[in-house]
Coordinates of C-alpha atoms in Angstrom, one line a residue:
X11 CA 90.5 89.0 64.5
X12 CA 88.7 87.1 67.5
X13 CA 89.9 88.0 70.6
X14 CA 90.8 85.7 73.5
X15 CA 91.8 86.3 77.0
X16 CA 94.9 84.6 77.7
X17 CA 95.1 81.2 79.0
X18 CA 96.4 80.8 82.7
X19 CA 98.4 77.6 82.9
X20 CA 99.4 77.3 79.6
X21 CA 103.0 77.3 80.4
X22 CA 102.7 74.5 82.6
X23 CA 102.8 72.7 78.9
X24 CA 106.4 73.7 79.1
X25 CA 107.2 71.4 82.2
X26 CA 109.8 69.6 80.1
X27 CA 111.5 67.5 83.6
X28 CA 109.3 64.0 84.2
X29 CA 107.8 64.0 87.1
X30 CA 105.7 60.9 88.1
X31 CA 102.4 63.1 88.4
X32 CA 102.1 66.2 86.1
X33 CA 103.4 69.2 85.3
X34 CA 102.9 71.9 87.7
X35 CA 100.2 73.9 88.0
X36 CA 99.2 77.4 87.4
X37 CA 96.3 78.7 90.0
X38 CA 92.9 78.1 88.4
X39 CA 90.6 81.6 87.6
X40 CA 88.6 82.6 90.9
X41 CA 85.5 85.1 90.3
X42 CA 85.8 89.0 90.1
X43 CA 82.3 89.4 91.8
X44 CA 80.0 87.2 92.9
X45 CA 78.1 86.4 89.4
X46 CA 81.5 86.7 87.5
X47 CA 79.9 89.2 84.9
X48 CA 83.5 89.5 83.5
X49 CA 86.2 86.6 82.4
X50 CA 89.1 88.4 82.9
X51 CA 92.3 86.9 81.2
X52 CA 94.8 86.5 83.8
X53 CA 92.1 86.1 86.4
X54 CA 92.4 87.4 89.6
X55 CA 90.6 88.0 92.8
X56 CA 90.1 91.7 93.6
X57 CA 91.8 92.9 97.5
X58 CA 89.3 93.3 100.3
X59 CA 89.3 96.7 101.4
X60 CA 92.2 97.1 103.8
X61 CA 91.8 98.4 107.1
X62 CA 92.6 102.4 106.8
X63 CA 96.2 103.2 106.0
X64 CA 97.8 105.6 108.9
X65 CA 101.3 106.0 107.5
X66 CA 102.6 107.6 104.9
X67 CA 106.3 106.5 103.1
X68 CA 109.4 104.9 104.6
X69 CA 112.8 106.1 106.2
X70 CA 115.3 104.9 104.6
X71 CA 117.6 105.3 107.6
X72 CA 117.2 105.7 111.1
X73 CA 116.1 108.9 112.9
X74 CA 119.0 110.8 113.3
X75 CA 120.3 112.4 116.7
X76 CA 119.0 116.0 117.1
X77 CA 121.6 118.5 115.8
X78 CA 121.5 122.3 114.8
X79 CA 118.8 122.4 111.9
X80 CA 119.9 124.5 108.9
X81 CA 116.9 125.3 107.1
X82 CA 115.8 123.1 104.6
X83 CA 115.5 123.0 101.1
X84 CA 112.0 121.9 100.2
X85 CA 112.7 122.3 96.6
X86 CA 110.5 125.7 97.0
X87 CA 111.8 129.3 97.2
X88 CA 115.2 129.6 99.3
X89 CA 114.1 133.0 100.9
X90 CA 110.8 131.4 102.3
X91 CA 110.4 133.7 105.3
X92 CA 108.0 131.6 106.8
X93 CA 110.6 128.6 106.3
X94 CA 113.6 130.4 107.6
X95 CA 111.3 131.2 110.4
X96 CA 109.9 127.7 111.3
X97 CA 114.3 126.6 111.1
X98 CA 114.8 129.2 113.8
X99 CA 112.1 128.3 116.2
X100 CA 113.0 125.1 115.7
X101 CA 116.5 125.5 116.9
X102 CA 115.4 127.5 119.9
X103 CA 113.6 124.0 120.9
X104 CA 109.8 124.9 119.4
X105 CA 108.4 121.6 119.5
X106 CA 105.6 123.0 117.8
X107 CA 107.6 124.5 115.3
X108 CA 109.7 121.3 114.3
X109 CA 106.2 119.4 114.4
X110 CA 105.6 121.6 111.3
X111 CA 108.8 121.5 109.6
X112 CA 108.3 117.2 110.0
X113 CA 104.8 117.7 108.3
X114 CA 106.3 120.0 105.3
X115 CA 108.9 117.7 105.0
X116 CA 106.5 114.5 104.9
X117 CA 103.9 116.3 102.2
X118 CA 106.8 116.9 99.7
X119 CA 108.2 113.3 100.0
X120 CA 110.9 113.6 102.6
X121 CA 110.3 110.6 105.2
X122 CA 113.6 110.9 106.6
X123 CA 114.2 114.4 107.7
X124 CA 110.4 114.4 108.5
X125 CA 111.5 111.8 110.6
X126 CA 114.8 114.1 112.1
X127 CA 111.9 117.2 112.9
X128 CA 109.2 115.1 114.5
X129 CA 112.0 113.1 116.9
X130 CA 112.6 116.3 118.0
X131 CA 108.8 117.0 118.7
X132 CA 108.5 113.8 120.1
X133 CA 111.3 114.1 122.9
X134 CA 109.6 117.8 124.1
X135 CA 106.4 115.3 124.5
X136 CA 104.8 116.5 121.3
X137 CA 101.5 114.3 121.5
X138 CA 101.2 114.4 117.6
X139 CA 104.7 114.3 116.6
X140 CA 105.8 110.7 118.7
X141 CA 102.7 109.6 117.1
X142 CA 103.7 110.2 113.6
X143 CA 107.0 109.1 113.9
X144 CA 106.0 106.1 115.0
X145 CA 104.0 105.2 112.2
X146 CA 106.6 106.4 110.0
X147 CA 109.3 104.1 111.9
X148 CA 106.6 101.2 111.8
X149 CA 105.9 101.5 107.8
X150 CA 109.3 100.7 107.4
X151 CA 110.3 97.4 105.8
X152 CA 113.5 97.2 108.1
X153 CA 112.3 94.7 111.6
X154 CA 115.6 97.3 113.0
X155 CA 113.1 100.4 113.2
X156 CA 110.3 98.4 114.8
X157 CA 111.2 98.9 118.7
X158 CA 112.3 102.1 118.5
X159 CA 108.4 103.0 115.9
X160 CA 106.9 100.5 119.4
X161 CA 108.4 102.9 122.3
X162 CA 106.7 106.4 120.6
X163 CA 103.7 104.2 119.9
X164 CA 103.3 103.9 123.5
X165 CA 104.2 107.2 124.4
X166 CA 101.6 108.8 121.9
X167 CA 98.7 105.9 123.2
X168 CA 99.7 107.4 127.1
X169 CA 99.0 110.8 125.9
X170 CA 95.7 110.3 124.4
X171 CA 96.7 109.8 120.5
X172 CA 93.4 108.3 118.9
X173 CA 95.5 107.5 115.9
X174 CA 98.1 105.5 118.1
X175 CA 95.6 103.6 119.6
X176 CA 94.1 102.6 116.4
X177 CA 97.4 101.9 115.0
X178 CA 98.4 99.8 117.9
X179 CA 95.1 97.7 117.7
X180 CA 95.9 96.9 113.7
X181 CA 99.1 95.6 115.2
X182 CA 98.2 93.3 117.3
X183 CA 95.0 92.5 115.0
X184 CA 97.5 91.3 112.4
X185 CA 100.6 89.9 114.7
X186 CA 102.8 92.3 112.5
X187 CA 106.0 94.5 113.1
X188 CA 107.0 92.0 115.6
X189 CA 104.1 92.2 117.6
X190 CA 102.3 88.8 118.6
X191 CA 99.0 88.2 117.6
X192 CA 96.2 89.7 120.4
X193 CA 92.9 90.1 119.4
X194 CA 91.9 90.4 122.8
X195 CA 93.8 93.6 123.6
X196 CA 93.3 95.3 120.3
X197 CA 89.6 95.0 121.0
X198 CA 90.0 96.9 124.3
X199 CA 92.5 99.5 122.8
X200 CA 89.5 100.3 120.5
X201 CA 86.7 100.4 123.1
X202 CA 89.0 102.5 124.5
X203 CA 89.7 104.8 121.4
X204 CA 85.9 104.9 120.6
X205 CA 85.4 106.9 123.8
X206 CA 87.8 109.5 122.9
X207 CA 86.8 112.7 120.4
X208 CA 88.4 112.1 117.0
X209 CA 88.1 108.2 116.9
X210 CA 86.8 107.4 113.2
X211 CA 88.6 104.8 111.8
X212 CA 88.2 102.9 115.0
X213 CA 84.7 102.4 114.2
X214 CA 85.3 100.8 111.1
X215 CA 87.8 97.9 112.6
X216 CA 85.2 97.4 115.3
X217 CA 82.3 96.8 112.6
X218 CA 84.3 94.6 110.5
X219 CA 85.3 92.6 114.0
X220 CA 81.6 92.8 114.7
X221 CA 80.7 91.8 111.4
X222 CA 83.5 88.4 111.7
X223 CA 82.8 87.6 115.2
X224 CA 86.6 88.0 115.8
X225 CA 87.1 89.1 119.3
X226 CA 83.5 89.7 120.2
X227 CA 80.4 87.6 119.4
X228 CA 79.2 87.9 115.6
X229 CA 76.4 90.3 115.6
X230 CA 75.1 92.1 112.4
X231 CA 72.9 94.9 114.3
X232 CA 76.6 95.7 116.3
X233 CA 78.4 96.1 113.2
X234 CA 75.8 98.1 111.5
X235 CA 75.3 100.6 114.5
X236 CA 79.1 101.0 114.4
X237 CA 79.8 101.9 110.8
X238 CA 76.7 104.3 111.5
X239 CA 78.6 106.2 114.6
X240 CA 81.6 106.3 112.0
X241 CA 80.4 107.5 109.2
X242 CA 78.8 110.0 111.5
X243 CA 81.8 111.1 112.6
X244 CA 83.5 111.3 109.1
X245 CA 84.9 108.3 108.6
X246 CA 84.9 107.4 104.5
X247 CA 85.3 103.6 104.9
X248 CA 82.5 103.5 107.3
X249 CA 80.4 105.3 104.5
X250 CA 81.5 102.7 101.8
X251 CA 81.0 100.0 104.4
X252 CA 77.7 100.9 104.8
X253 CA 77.7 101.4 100.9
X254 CA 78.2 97.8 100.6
X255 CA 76.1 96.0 103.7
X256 CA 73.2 97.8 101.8
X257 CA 73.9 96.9 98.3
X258 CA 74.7 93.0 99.6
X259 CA 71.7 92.6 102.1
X260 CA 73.4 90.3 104.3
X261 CA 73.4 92.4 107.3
X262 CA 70.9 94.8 106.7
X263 CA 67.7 94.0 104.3
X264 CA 69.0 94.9 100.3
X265 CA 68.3 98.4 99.8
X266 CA 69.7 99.3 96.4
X267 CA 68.2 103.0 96.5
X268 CA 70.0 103.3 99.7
X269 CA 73.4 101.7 98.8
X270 CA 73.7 104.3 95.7
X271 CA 72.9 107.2 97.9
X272 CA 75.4 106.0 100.2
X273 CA 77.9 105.5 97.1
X274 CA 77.7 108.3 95.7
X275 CA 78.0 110.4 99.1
X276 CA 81.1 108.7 99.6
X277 CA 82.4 109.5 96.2
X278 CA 81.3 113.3 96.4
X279 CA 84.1 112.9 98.6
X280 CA 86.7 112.3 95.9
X281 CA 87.9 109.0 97.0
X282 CA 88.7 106.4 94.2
X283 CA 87.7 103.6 95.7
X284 CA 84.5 104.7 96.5
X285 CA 83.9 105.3 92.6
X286 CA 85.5 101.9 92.2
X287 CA 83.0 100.4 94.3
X288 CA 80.2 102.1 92.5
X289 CA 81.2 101.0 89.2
X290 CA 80.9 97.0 91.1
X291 CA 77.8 97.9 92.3
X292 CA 75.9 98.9 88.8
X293 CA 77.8 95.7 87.3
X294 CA 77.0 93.3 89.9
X295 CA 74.2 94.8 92.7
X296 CA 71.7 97.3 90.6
X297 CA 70.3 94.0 88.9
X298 CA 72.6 91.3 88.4
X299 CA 70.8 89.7 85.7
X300 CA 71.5 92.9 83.7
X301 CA 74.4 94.3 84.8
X302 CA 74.5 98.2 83.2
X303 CA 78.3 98.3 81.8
X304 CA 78.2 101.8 80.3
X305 CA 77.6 102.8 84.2
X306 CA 79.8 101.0 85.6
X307 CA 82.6 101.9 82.7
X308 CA 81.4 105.3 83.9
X309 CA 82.2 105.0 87.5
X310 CA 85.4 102.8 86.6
X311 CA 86.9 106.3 84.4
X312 CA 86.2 108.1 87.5
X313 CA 88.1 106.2 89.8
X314 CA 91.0 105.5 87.4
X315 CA 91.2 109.4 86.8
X316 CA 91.6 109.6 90.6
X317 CA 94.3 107.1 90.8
X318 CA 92.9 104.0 91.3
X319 CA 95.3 101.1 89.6
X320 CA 92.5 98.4 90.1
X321 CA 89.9 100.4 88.6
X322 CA 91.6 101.3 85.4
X323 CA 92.3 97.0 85.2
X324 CA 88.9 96.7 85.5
X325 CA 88.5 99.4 82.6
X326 CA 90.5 97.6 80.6
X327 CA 88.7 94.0 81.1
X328 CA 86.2 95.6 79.7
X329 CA 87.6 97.3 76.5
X330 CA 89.3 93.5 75.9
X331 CA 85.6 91.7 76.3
X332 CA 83.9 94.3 74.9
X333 CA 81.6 95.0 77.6
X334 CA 81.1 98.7 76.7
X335 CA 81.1 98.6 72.4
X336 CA 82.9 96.2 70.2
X337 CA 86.1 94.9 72.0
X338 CA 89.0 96.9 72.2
X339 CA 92.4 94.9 72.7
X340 CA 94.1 98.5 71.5
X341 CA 92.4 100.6 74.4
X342 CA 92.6 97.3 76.7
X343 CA 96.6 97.2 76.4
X344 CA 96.8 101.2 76.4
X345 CA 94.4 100.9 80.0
X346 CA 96.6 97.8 81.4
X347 CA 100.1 99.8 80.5
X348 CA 98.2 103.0 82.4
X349 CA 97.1 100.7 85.4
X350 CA 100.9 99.2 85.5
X351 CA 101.8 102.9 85.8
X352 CA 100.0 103.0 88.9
X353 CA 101.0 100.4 90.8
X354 CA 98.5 97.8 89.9
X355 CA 100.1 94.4 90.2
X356 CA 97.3 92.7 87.9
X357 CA 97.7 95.1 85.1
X358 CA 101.2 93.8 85.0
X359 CA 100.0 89.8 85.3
X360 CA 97.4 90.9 82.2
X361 CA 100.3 92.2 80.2
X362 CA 102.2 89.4 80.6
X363 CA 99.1 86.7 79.2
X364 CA 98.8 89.0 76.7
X365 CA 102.5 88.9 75.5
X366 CA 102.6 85.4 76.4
X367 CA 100.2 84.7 73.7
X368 CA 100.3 87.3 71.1
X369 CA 96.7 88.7 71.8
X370 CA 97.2 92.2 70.3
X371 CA 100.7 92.3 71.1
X372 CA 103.6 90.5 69.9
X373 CA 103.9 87.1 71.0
X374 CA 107.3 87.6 73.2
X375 CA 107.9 85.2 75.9
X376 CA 110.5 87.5 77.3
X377 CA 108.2 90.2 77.7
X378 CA 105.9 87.5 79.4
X379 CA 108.4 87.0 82.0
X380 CA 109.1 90.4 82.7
X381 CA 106.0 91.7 83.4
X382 CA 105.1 88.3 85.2
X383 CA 108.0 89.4 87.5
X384 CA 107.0 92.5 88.1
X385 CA 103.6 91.5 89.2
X386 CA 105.5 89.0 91.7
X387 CA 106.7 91.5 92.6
X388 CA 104.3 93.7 93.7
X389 CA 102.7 91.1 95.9
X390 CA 100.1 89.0 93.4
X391 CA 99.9 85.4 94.4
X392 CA 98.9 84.3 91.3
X393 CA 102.3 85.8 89.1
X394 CA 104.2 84.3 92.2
X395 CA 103.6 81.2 91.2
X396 CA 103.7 81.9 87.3
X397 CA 106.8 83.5 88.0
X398 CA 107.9 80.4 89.5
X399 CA 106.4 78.0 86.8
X400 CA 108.8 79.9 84.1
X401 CA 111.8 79.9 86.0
X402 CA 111.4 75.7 86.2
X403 CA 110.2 75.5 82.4
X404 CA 112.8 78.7 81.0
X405 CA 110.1 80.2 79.5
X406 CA 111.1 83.6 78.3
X407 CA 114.6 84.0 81.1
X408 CA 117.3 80.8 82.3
X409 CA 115.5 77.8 84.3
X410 CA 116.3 78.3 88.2
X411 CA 114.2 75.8 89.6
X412 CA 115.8 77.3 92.8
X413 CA 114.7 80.8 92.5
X414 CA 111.1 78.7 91.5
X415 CA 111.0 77.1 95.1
X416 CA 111.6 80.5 96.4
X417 CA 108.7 82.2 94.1
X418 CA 106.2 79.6 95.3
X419 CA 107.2 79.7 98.6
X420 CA 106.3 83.2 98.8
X421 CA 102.8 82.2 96.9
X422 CA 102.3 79.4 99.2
X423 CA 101.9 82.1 102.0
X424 CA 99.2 83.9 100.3
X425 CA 97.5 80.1 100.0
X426 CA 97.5 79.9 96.0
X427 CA 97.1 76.4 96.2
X428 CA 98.7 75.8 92.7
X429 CA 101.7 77.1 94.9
X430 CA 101.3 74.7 97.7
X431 CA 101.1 71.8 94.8
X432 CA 104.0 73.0 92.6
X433 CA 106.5 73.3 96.1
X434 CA 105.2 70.1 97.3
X435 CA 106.9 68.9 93.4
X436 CA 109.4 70.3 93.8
X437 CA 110.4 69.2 97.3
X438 CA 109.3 65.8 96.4
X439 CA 111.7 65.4 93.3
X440 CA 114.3 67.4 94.9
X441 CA 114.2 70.6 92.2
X442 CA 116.0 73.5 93.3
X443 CA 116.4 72.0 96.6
X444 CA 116.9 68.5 98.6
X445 CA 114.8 65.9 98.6
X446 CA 112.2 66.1 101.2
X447 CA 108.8 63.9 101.0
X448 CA 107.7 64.6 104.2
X449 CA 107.3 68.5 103.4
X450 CA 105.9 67.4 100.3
X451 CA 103.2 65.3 101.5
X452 CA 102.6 67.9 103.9
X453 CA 102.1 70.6 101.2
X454 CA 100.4 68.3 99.0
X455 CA 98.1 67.8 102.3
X456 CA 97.5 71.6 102.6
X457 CA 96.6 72.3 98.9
X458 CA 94.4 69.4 98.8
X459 CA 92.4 70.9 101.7
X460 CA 92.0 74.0 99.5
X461 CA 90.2 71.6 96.6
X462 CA 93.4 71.3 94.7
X463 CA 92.3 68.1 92.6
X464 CA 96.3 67.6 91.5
X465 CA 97.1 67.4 95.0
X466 CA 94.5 65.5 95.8
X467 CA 95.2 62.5 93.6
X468 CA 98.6 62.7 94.7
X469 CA 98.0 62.5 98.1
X470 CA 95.8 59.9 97.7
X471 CA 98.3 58.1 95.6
X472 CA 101.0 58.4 98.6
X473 CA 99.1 57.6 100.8
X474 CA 97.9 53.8 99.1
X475 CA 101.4 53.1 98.6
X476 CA 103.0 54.6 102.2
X477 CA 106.4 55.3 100.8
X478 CA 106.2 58.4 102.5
X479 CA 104.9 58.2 106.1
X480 CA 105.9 54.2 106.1
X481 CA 102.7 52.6 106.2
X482 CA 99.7 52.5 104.0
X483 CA 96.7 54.4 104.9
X484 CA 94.0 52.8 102.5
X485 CA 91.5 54.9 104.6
X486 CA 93.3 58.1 103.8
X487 CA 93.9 57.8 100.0
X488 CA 90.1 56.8 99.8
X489 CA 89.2 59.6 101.1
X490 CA 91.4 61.9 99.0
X491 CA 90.6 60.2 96.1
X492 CA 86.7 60.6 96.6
X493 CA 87.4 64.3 97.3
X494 CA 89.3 64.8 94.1
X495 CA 86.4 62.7 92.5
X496 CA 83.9 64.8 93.0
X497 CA 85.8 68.5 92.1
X498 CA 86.8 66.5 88.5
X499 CA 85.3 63.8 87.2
X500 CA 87.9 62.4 85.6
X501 CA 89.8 61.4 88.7
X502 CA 86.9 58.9 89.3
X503 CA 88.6 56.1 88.2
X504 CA 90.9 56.5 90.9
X505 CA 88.8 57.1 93.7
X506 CA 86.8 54.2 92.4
X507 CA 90.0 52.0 92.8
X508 CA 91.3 53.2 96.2
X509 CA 87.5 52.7 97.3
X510 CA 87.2 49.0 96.1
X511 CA 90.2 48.0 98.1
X512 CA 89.0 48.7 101.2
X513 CA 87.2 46.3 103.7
X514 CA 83.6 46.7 105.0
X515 CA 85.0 48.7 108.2
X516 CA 87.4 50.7 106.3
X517 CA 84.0 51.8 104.1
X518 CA 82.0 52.6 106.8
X519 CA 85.2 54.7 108.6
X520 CA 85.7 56.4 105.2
X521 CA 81.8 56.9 105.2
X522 CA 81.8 59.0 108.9
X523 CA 85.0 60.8 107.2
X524 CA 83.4 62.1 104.3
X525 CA 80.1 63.3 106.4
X526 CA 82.5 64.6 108.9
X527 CA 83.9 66.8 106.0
X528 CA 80.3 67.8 104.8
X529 CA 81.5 66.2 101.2
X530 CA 78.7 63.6 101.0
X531 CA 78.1 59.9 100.8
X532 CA 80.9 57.3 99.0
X533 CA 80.4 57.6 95.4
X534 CA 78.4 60.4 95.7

């Protein structure tokens, strides 16, 4: 049997209401690594490496009010001395004591009575205790735990908590848990934090900031000499950092000798995504014109055996294109089913190409669905919008064009611009929702910025006619269409129209637009 990867956007073929354009559109493949060594079949851009995680799981209800502590069953012996003994101190008022019972509780998956010891660590002015509590409180999904995860955040930053501080400067990095945006003042939280003894991870938001030239000038030598202090100092995503300026050479001159040392050092450590990265830098770095897949299959076993969701995904890419023997759809699915297991949202989209069109699996559009909505689910832009394109077309579960806006809504906001063009359809024909061409051209606007060529033509084709905005902008659809020209040659014809329309002015104003936009001459 010849094996193929499943075909994203197939079940745009299923668009059965007539729009005037198209049917919708599924997001187009984007690279796994810079050469693309591997064609994945639900493709999928692999997650930057986040900034480090400080927080472990979520209470599920508020911090209760201190009370007499009976001692707790941490599904362990019931006559643990040493527990019995920790309840006691506790309910003398050792802060230090209920500090400890928080962390037992926390380590064997507890959040909310970890939660119940540390608030009462945190109100004796237990540095470390406010400090985790906060971060517990400001993990949580629920906005209601945010001011109350805020005020210990504080406290713990007044009394010298390095972790705080770094915490604190993701927030207002990011402009999350109801924080605004501040780049400004996270950057001097960290200058700050960097002074103190124990600051490790802070080094690692400063390079990357360095690195960007987000709150500080862009300066390569800067970002280098931080990851180097962190890394120093113990910090594991400095080490892969450094890992991968070295393997890349776009900071520092390519040193591939160098980059493995660093790689492997950082794995010795046991960390999964170290391993992971290894296995990316024997398929893409070592010598990308021949990329040593037994290697990096190597690397990619070790990380999946440590956890790592993405890495066993990866594993399994392999197996289905037979990068490391004859392919494997067997030992592909068996890998994809482990990743799901894990928590790897693209395993899940995989699964559901491959049920979607009987590639070593039945062909079961139900299936399809189901393991599309679970990678929705779990955050991939790309099965947002999937998601969304079955639940207009019924493909495998009952159209909901509603529940669709909704889906690509939530795609939209991670810019998948087959999102942006499928709301901007739906809004414009009034499918799950009212009528409303303004939003439409205004999504159509922002997915033609991202290259879309559907919502390029489209806006073009609004804007010739003006039934939108009220008046025709000949220079505008020109412009649209020549940018939806030249990313697919078949929309020439239409770009060649708009263009002959317009007057010798209107050419020469389309002309400075298209320069302006670093796209080239007309007709180009």
């Amino acid at each position: 049997m010849k094996l193929r990867a499943p075909l994203v956007g197939c079940l745009s073929l299923l668009w059965m209401v007539a729009l005037p354009f198209g049917p919708l559109q599924a997001q187009a493949p984007v690279p796994v690594a810079p050469t693309e060594p591997v064609a994945k079949p639900n493709q999928a851009s692999p997650e930057p490496l986040p900034p480090p995680a400080y927080s472990t799981s979520l209470p599920s209800s508020p911090a209760p009010a201190k009370t007499e502590i009976a001692t707790p069953d941490l599904g362990s012996n019931p006559a643990d001395p040493e527990l019995e003994a920790l309840t006691k101190r506790a309910n003398e008022g050792d802060a230090v004591a209920a500090l400890q019972l928080g962390n037992r509780f926390l380590a064997s998956g507890n959040p909310t009575m970890a939660s119940t010891f540390y608030q009462t660590a945190a109100q004796a002015n237990q540095v470390e205790a406010q400090e985790k509590l906060a971060l517990l409180l400001l993990s949580s999904e629920n906005p209601a735990f945010w001011p109350s995860g805020h005020s210990w955040l504080d406290k713990a930053i007044q009394g010298g908590s390095v972790v705080a501080m770094e915490k604190q400067a993701l927030v207002l990095l990011n402009g999350s848990n109801g924080r605004e945006r501040s780049v400004d003042q996270a950057v001097r939280l960290l200058n700050r934090s960097r002074q103190l003894p124990g600051a490790k991870e802070t080094f690692f938001v400063l390079g990357n900031l360095a690195a960007q030239g987000i709150g500080m000038p862009r300066d390569g030598a800067i970002a280098l000499a931080h990851f180097q202090e962190g890394a120093q100092r113990g910090s594991l995503p400095c080490l892969i950092a450094l890992h991968k300026l070295y393997r890349e050479g776009t900071i520092v001159p390519k040193d591939p000798a160098k980059a493995e040392q660093l790689g492997k050092q950082a794995s010795d450590q046991g960390d999964s995504e170290a391993a992971y990265q290894m296995a990316i830098y024997f398929e893409t770095f070592k010598d990308a014109a021949n990329p040593d897949w037994k290697e990096s299959g190597r690397w990619l076993k070790i990380a999946s055996d440590r956890g790592s969701g993405g890495a066993t995904t990866r594993l399994a890419t392999y197996e289905l294109n037979g990068k490391l023997g004859k392919p494997n759809v067997t030992e592909a699915i068996r890998l994809y089913r482990l990743a799901a297991q894990q928590g790897d949202a693209e395993a899940c989209f995989q699964l559901s190409g491959l049920y979607r069109e009987g590639n070593g699996l039945p062909q079961d559009a139900v299936a399809s669905a189901g393991w599309c909505r679970l990678a929705a689910e779990r955050g991939l832009g790309m099965a947002q919008n999937e998601y969304g394109i079955m639940l207009v077309s019924g493909a495998g579960l009952t159209r909901n064009p509603a529940e669709a806006a909704q889906w690509f809504q939530r795609a939209a906001q991670r810019k998948i611009p087959a999102a942006l063009f499928n709301l901007a359809a739906l809004n414009e024909n009034g499918l799950g929702m009212p009528a409303n061409p303004a939003e439409a051209l205004r999504l159509y606007e922002a997915a033609a910025k991202e290259n879309h060529v559907g919502a390029q033509n489209r806006l073009a084709v609004l804007l010739e006619n003006g039934a939108v905005t009220g008046a025709r902008d000949p220079v505008g659809a020109a412009y649209w269409g020549e940018r939806g020209a030249r990313n697919d040659p078949k929309s020439a014809d239409l770009a060649k129209r708009l263009r002959a329309a317009l007057s010798a002015d209107q050419q020469g104003e389309l002309q400075r637009r298209l320069e302006a936009a670093g796209v080239g001459s007309v007709g180009g």
